[in-house]
Tab-separated table of C-alpha atoms in Angstrom:
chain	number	residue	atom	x	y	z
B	1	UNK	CA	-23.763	-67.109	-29.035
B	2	UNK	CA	-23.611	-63.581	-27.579
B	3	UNK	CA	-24.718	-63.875	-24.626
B	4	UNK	CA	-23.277	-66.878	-23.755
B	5	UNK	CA	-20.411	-65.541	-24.234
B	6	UNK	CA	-21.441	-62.691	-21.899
B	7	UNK	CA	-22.513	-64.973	-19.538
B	8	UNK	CA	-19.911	-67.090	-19.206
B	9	UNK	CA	-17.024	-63.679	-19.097
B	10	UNK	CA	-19.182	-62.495	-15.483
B	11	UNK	CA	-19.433	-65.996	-14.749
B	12	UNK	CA	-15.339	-66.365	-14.588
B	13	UNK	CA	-14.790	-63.239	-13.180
B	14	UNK	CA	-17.101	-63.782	-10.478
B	15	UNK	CA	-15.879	-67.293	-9.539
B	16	UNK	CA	-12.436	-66.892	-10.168
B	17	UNK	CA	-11.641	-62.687	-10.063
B	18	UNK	CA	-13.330	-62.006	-7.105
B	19	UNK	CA	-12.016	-64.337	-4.594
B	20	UNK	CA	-8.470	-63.958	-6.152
B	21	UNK	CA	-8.876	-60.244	-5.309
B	22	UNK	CA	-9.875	-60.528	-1.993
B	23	UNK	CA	-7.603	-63.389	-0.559
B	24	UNK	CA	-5.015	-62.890	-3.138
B	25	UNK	CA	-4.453	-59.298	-4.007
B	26	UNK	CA	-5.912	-57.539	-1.127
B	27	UNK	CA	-3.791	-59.896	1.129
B	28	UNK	CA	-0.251	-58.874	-0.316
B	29	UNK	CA	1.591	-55.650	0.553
B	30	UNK	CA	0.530	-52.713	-1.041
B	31	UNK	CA	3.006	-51.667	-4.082
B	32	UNK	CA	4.731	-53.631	-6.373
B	33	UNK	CA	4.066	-56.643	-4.104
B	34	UNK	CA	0.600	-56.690	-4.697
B	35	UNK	CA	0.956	-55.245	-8.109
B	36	UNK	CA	2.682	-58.440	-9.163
B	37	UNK	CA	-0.402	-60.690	-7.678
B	38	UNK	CA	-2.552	-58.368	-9.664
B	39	UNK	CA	-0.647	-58.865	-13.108
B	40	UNK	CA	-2.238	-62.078	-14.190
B	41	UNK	CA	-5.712	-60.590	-13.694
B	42	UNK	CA	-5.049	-57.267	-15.570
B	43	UNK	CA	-3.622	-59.741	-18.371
B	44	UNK	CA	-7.277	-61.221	-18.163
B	45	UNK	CA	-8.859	-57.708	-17.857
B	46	UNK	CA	-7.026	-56.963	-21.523
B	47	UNK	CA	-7.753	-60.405	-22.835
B	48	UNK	CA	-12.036	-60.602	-22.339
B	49	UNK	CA	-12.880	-58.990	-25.068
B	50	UNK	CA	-11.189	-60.861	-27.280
B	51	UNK	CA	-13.404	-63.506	-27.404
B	52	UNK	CA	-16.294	-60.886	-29.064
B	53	UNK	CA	-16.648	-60.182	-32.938
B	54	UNK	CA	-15.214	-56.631	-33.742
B	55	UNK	CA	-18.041	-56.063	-36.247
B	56	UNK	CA	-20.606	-58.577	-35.263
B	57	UNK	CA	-20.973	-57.724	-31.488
B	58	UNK	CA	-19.548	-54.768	-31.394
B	59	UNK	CA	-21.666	-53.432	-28.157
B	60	UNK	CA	-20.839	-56.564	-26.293
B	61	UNK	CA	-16.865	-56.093	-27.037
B	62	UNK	CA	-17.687	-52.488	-26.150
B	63	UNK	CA	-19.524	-53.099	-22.680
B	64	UNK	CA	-16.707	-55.555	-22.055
B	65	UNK	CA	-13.901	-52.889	-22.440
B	66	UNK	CA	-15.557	-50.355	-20.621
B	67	UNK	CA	-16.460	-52.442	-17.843
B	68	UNK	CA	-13.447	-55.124	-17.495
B	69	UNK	CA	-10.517	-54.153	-19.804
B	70	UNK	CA	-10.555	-50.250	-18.218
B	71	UNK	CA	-12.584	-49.424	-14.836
B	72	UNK	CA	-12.008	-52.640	-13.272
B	73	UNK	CA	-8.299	-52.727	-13.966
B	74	UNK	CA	-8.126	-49.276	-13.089
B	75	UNK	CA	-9.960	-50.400	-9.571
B	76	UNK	CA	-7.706	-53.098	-8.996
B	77	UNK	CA	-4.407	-50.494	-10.266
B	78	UNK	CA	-6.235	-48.040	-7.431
B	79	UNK	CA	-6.058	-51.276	-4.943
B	80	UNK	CA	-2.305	-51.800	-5.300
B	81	UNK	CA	-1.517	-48.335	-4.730
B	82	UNK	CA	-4.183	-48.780	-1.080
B	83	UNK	CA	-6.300	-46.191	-3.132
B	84	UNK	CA	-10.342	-45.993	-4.993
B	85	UNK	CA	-13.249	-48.585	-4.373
B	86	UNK	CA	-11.928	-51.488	-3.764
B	87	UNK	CA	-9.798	-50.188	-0.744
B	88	UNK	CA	-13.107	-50.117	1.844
B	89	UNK	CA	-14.739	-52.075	4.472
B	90	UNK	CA	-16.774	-54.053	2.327
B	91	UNK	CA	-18.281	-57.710	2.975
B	92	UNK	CA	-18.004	-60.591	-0.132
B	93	UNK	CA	-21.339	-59.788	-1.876
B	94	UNK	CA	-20.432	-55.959	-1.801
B	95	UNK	CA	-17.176	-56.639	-3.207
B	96	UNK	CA	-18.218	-58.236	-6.203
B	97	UNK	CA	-20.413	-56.372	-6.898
B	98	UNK	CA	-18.256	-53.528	-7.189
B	99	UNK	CA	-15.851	-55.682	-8.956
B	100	UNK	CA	-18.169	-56.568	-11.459
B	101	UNK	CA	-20.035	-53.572	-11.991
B	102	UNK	CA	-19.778	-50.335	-13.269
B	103	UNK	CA	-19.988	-48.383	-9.906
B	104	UNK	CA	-18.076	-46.101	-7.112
B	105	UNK	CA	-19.233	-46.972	-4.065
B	106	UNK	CA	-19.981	-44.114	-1.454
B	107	UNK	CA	-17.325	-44.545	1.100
B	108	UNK	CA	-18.418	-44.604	4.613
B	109	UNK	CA	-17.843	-41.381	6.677
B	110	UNK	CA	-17.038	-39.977	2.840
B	111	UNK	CA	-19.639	-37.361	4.005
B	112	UNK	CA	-17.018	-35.602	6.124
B	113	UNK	CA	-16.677	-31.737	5.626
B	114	UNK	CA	-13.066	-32.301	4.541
B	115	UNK	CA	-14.488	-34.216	1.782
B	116	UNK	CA	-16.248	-32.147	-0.394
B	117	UNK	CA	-13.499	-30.908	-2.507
B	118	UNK	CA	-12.777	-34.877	-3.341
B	119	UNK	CA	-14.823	-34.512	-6.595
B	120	UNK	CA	-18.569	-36.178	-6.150
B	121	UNK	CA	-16.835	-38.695	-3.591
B	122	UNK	CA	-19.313	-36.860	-0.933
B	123	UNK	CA	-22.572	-37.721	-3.176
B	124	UNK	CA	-25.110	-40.271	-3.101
B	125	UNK	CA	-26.840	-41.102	-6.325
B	126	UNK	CA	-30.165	-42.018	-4.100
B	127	UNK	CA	-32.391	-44.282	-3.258
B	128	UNK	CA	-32.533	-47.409	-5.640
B	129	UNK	CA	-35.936	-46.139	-7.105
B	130	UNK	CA	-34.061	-42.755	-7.959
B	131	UNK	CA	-31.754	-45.008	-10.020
B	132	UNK	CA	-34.253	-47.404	-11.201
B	133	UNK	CA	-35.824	-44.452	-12.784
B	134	UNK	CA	-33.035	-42.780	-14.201
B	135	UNK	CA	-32.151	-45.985	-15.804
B	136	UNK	CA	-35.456	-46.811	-17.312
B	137	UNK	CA	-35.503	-42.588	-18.560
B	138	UNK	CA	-31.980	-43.362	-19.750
B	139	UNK	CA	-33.498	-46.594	-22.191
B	140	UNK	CA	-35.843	-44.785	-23.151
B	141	UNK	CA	-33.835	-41.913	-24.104
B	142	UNK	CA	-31.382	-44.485	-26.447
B	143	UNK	CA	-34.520	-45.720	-28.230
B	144	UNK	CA	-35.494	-42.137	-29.086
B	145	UNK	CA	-32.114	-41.178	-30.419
B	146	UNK	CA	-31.653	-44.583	-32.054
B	147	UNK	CA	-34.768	-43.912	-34.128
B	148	UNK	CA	-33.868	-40.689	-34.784
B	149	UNK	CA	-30.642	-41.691	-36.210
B	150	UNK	CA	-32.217	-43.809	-38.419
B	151	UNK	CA	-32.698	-41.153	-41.052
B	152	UNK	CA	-29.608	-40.333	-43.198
B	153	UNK	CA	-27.277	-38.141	-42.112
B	154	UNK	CA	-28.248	-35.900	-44.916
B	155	UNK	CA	-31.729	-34.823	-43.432
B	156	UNK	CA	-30.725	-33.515	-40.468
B	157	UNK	CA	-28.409	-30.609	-39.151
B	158	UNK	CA	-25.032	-32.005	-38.465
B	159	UNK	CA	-25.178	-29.646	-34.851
B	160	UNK	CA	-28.441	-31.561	-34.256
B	161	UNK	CA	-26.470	-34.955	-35.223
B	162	UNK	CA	-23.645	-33.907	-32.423
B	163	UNK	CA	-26.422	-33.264	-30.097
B	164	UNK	CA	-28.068	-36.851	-30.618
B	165	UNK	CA	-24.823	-38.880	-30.666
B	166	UNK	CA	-23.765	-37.070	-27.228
B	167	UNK	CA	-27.567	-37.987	-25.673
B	168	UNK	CA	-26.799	-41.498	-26.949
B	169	UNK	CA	-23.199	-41.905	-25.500
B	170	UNK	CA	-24.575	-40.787	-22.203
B	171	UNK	CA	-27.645	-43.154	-22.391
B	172	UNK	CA	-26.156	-45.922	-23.536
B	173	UNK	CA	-23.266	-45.447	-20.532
B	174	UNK	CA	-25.639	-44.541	-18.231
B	175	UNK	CA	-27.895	-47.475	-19.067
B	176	UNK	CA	-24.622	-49.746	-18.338
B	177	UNK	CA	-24.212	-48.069	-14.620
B	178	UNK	CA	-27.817	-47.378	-13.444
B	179	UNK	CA	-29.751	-50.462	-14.087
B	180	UNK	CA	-27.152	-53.039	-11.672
B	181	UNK	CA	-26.180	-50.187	-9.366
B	182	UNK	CA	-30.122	-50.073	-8.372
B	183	UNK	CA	-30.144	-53.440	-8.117
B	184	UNK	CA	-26.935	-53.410	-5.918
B	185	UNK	CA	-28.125	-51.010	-4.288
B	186	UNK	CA	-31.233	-52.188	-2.588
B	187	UNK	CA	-29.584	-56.211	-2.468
B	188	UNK	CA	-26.495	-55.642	-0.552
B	189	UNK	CA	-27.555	-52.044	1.008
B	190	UNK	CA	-24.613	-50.053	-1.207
B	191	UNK	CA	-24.801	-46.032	-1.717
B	192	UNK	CA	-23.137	-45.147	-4.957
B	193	UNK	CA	-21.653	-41.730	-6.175
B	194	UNK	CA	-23.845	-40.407	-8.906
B	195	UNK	CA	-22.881	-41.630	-12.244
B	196	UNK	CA	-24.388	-38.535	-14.096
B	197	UNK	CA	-25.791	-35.396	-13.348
B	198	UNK	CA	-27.499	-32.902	-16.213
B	199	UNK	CA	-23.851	-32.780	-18.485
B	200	UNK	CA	-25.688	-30.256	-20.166
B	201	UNK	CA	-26.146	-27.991	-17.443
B	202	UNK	CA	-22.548	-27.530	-17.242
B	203	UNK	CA	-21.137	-23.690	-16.721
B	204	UNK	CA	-17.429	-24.822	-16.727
B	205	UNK	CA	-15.162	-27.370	-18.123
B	206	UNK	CA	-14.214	-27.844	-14.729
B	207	UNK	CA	-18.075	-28.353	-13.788
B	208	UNK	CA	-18.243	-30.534	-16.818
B	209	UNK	CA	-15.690	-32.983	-16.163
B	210	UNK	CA	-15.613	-33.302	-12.414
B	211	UNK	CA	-19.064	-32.701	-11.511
B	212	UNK	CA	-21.089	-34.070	-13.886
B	213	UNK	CA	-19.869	-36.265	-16.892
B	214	UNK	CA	-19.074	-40.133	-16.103
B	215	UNK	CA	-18.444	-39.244	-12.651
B	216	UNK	CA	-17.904	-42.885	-11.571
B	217	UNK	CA	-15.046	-42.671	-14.271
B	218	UNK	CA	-13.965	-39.534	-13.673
B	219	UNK	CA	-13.568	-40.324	-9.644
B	220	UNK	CA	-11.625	-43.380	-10.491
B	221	UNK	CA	-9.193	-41.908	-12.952
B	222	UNK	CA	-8.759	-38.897	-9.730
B	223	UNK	CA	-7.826	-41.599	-7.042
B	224	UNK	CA	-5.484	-43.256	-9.595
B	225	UNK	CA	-3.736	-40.390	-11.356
B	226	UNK	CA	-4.740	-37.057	-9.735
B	227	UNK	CA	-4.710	-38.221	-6.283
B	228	UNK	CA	-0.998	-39.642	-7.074
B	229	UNK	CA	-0.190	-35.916	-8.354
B	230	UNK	CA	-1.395	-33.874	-5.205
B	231	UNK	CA	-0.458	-36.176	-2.458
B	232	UNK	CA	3.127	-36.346	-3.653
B	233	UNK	CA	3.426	-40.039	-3.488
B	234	UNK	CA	2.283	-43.401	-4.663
B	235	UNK	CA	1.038	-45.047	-1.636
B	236	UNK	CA	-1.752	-43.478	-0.056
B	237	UNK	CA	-1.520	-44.026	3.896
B	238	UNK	CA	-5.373	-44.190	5.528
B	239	UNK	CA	-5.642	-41.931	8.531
B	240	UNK	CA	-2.347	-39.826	7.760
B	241	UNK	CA	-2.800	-36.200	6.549
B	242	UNK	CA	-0.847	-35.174	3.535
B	243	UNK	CA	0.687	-31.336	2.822
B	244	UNK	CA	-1.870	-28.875	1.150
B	245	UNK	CA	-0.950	-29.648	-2.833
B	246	UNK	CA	0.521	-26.513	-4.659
B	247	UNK	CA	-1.159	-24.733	-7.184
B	248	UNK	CA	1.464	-26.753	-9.644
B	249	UNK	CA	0.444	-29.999	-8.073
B	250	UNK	CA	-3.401	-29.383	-8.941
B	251	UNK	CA	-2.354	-27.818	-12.320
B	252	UNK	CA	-0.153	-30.846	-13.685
B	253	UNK	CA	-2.807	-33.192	-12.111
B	254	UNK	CA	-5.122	-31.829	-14.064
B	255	UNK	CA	-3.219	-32.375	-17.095
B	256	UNK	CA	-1.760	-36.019	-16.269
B	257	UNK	CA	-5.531	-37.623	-15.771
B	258	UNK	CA	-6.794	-35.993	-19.044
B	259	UNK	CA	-3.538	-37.722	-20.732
B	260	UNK	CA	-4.374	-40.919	-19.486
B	261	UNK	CA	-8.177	-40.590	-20.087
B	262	UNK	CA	-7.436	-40.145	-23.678
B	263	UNK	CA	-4.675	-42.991	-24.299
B	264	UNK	CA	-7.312	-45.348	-22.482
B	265	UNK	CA	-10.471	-43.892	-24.714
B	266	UNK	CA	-8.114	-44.446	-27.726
B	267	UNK	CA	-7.035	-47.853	-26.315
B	268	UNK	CA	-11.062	-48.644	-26.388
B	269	UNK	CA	-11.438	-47.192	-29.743
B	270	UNK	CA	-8.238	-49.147	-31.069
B	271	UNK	CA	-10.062	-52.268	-29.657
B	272	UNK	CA	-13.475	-52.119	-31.084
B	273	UNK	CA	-12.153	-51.521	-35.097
B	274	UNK	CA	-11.796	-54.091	-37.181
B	275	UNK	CA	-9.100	-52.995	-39.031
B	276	UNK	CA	-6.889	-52.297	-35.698
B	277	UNK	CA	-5.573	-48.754	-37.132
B	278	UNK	CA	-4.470	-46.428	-33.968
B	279	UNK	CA	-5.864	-43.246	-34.488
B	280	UNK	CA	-4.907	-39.816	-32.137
B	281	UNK	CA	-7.974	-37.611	-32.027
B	282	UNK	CA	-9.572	-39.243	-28.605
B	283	UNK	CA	-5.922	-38.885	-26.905
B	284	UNK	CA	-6.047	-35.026	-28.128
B	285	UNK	CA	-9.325	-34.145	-27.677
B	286	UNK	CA	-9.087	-35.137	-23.573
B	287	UNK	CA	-5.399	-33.915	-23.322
B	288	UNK	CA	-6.134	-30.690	-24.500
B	289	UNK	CA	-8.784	-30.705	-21.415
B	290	UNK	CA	-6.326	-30.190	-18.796
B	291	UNK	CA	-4.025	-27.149	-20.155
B	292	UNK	CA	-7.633	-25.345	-21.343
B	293	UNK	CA	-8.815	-26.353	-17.425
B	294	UNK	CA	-5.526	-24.763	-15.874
B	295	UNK	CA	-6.145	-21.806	-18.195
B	296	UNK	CA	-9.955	-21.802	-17.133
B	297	UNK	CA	-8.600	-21.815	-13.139
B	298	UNK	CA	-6.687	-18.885	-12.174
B	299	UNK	CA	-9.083	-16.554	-15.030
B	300	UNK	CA	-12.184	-17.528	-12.953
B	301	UNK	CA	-10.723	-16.438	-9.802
B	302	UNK	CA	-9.075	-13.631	-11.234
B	303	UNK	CA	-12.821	-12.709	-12.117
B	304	UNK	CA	-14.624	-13.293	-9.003
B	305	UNK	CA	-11.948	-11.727	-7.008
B	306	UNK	CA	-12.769	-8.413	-8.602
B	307	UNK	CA	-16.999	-9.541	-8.328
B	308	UNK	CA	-17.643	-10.501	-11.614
B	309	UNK	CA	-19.832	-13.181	-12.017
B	310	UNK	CA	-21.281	-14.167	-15.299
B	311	UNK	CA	-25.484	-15.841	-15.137
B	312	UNK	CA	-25.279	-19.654	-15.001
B	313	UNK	CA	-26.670	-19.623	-18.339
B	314	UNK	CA	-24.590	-17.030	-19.755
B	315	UNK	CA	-21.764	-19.842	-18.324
B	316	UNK	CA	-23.857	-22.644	-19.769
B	317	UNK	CA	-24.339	-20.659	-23.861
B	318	UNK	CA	-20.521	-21.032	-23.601
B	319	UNK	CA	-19.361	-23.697	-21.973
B	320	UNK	CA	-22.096	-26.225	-23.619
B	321	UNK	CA	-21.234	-25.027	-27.526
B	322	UNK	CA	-17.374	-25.013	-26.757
B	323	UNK	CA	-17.495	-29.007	-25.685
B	324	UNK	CA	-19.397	-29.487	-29.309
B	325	UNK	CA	-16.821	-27.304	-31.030
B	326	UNK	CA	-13.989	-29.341	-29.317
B	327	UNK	CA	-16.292	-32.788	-30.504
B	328	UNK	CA	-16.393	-31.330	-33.765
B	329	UNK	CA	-13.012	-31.707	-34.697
B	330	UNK	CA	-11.275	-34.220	-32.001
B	331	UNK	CA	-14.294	-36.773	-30.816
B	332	UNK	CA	-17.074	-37.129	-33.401
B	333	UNK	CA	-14.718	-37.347	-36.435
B	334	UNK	CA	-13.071	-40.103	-34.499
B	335	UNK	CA	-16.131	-42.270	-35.079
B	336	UNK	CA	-18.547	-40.734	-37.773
B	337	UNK	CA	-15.553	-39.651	-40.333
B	338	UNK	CA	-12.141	-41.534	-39.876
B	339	UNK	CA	-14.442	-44.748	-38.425
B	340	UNK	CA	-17.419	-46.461	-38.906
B	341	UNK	CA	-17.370	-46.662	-35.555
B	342	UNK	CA	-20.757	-44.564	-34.376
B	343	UNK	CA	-23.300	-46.598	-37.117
B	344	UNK	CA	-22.270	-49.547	-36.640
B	345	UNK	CA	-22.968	-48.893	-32.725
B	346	UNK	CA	-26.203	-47.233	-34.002
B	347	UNK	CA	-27.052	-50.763	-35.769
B	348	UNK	CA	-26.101	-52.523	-33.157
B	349	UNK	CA	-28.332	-50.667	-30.924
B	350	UNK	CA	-31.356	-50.978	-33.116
B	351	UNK	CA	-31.090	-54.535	-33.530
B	352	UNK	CA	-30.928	-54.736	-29.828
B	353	UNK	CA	-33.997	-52.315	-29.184
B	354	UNK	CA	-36.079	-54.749	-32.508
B	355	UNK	CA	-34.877	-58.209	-30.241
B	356	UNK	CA	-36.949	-56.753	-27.421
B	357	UNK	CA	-39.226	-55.462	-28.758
B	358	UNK	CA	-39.805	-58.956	-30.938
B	359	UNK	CA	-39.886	-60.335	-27.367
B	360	UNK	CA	-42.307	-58.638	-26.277
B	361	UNK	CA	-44.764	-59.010	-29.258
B	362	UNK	CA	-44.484	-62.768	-28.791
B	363	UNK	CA	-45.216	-62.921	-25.176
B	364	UNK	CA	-47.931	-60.986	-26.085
B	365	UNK	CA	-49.193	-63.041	-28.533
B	366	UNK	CA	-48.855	-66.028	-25.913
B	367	UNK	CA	-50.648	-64.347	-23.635
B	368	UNK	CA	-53.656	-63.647	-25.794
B	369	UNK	CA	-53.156	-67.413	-26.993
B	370	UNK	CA	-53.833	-68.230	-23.529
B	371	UNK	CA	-56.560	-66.564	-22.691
B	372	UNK	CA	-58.264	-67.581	-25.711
């Protein structure tokens, strides 16, 4: 069943992936060297969810994509160029876990002053109780808008529709990060980078996407694509100082990692359809992030050069409605219009959220059975 099949996907990974990372890929010289040890594993990374029903288990095959098929062959990309998470001085159990999980790990001494441009690199997420929390708020916040998707699209505001479907992606991707990271966390003594923080507080796109939207995602797709941009070369050298990027370096980094953010969203999308039609909205909708971010750039300090500074709010009424707008047309007709793609996660959801809750209701039951 399903989650045997989950089961037994970790299962391999951890007892073959891991150790063939550390003593096998970490071991070889960084480039194509170790690229070519890492091949057979990012043929496996592709290849995992295969094995799950497009239409019957579609959250599974989703999970498995997000977790496997992109950040961990993104990690283990980041590895062969001596670059991201995996590149650290981390025992076996740490390893793994960031292997296996959806989670940057803080990296020591990334606290350093020099550091705090580097994205949310510098941030802790907190204590494992912070994320415990968060995690639990996050489930609870999927069951709300699961119910309240329910209803027929009809009854409702499409705006308001938007508005629950972006609360849901960012539950349900939140739920996938915060619940093992606490767990991590306070096991094997990790500090993670914060894996959201208040999207809708946003007051820029640039605030949006670097600060506080998937930021474990985000930071990985920096060290592997951005990071590549600015430094001016491939191979990043620990302890060596690179030249201060140009404003063109920043600009077409920018623009590069939004590319390849959308060709792997549609990649994910392309993988969880059953009729395997490749569709270009996702790839448009995040490529067009990084021209209207270079355009944002040199306006804001254009403004603030001459002391104009708009309320955070004033920032937030604009920035906020503009992502939606954007959604409208690019994202959400992705899934809702030329896919079935958001109800049948919707379904999926709900039967999840009635297995529980059927779980509960017979322990429950067993209990009182007991005491009786």
């Amino acid at each position: 069943d399903t989650f045997t099949r989950i089961f037994l996907v970790f299962g391999v990974f951890w007892m073959l992936a891991v150790p063939y990372i550390k003593y096998g890929v970490a071991k070889a010289q960084p480039g194509l060297p170790r690229l070519a040890v890492a091949a057979p594993l990012i043929v496996a990374n592709l290849g995992a969810p295969l094995i799950f029903n497009t239409e019957t288990e579609t959250l599974s095959r989703t999970s498995v994509i997000f977790i496997f098929t992109w950040l961990l062959t993104f990690k283990v990309l980041g590895l062969c160029c001596n670059r991201g998470p995996l590149v650290g001085p981390w025992n076996y159990p740490q390893l793994a876990a960031i292997i296996l999980f959806p989670m940057y790990p803080l990296i020591p001494g990334a606290h350093k002053k020099e550091d705090k441009k580097r994205g949310r690199l510098h941030d802790s997420a907190g204590t494992p109780m912070q994320l415990l929390g968060r995690w639990l708020g996050k489930i609870a916040t999927l069951a709300l808008v699961v119910s309240q998707l329910n209803a027929p699209l009809e009854s409702r505001p499409l705006a308001f529709t938007y508005v629950l479907y972006a609360f849901g992606l960012y539950s349900f991707v939140g739920f996938l990060m915060d619940g093992p990271a606490a767990v991590m966390c306070h096991v094997l003594g990790l500090e993670i980078i914060p894996t959201f923080d208040q999207p809708w507080m946003s007051t820029s796109l640039s605030d949006f996407w670097g600060h506080r939207w998937n930021i474990t995602t985000s930071s990985i797709l920096r060290t592997l694509v951005y990071d590549i941009i600015v430094d001016g070369r491939v191979m990043a050298k620990p302890g060596s100082k690179t030249a201060k990027p140009s404003l063109t370096q920043k600009m077409l980094g920018f623009c590069a990692t939004f590319f390849v953010s959308g060709v792997v969203h549609e990649l994910i999308l392309w993988m969880i359809q059953p009729d395997g039609k490749w569709g270009w909205k996702w790839t448009m909708f995040f490529t067009m992030q990084g021209p209207l971010m270079v355009v944002e750039y040199p306006i804001k300090r254009w403004a603030l050069k001459r002391g104009w500074h708009l309320h955070p709010w004033i920032s937030r009424a604009i920035t906020v409605p503009a992502m939606f707008v954007m959604a409208h047309y690019f994202f959400f007709s992705a899934v809702m219009v030329d896919t079935d793609t958001a109800e049948r996660v919707v379904v999926a959801c709900r039967h999840n959220f009635e297995a529980v809750q059927g779980l509960l209701m017979a322990a429950q039951q067993n209990l009182v059975n007991l005491r009786a």
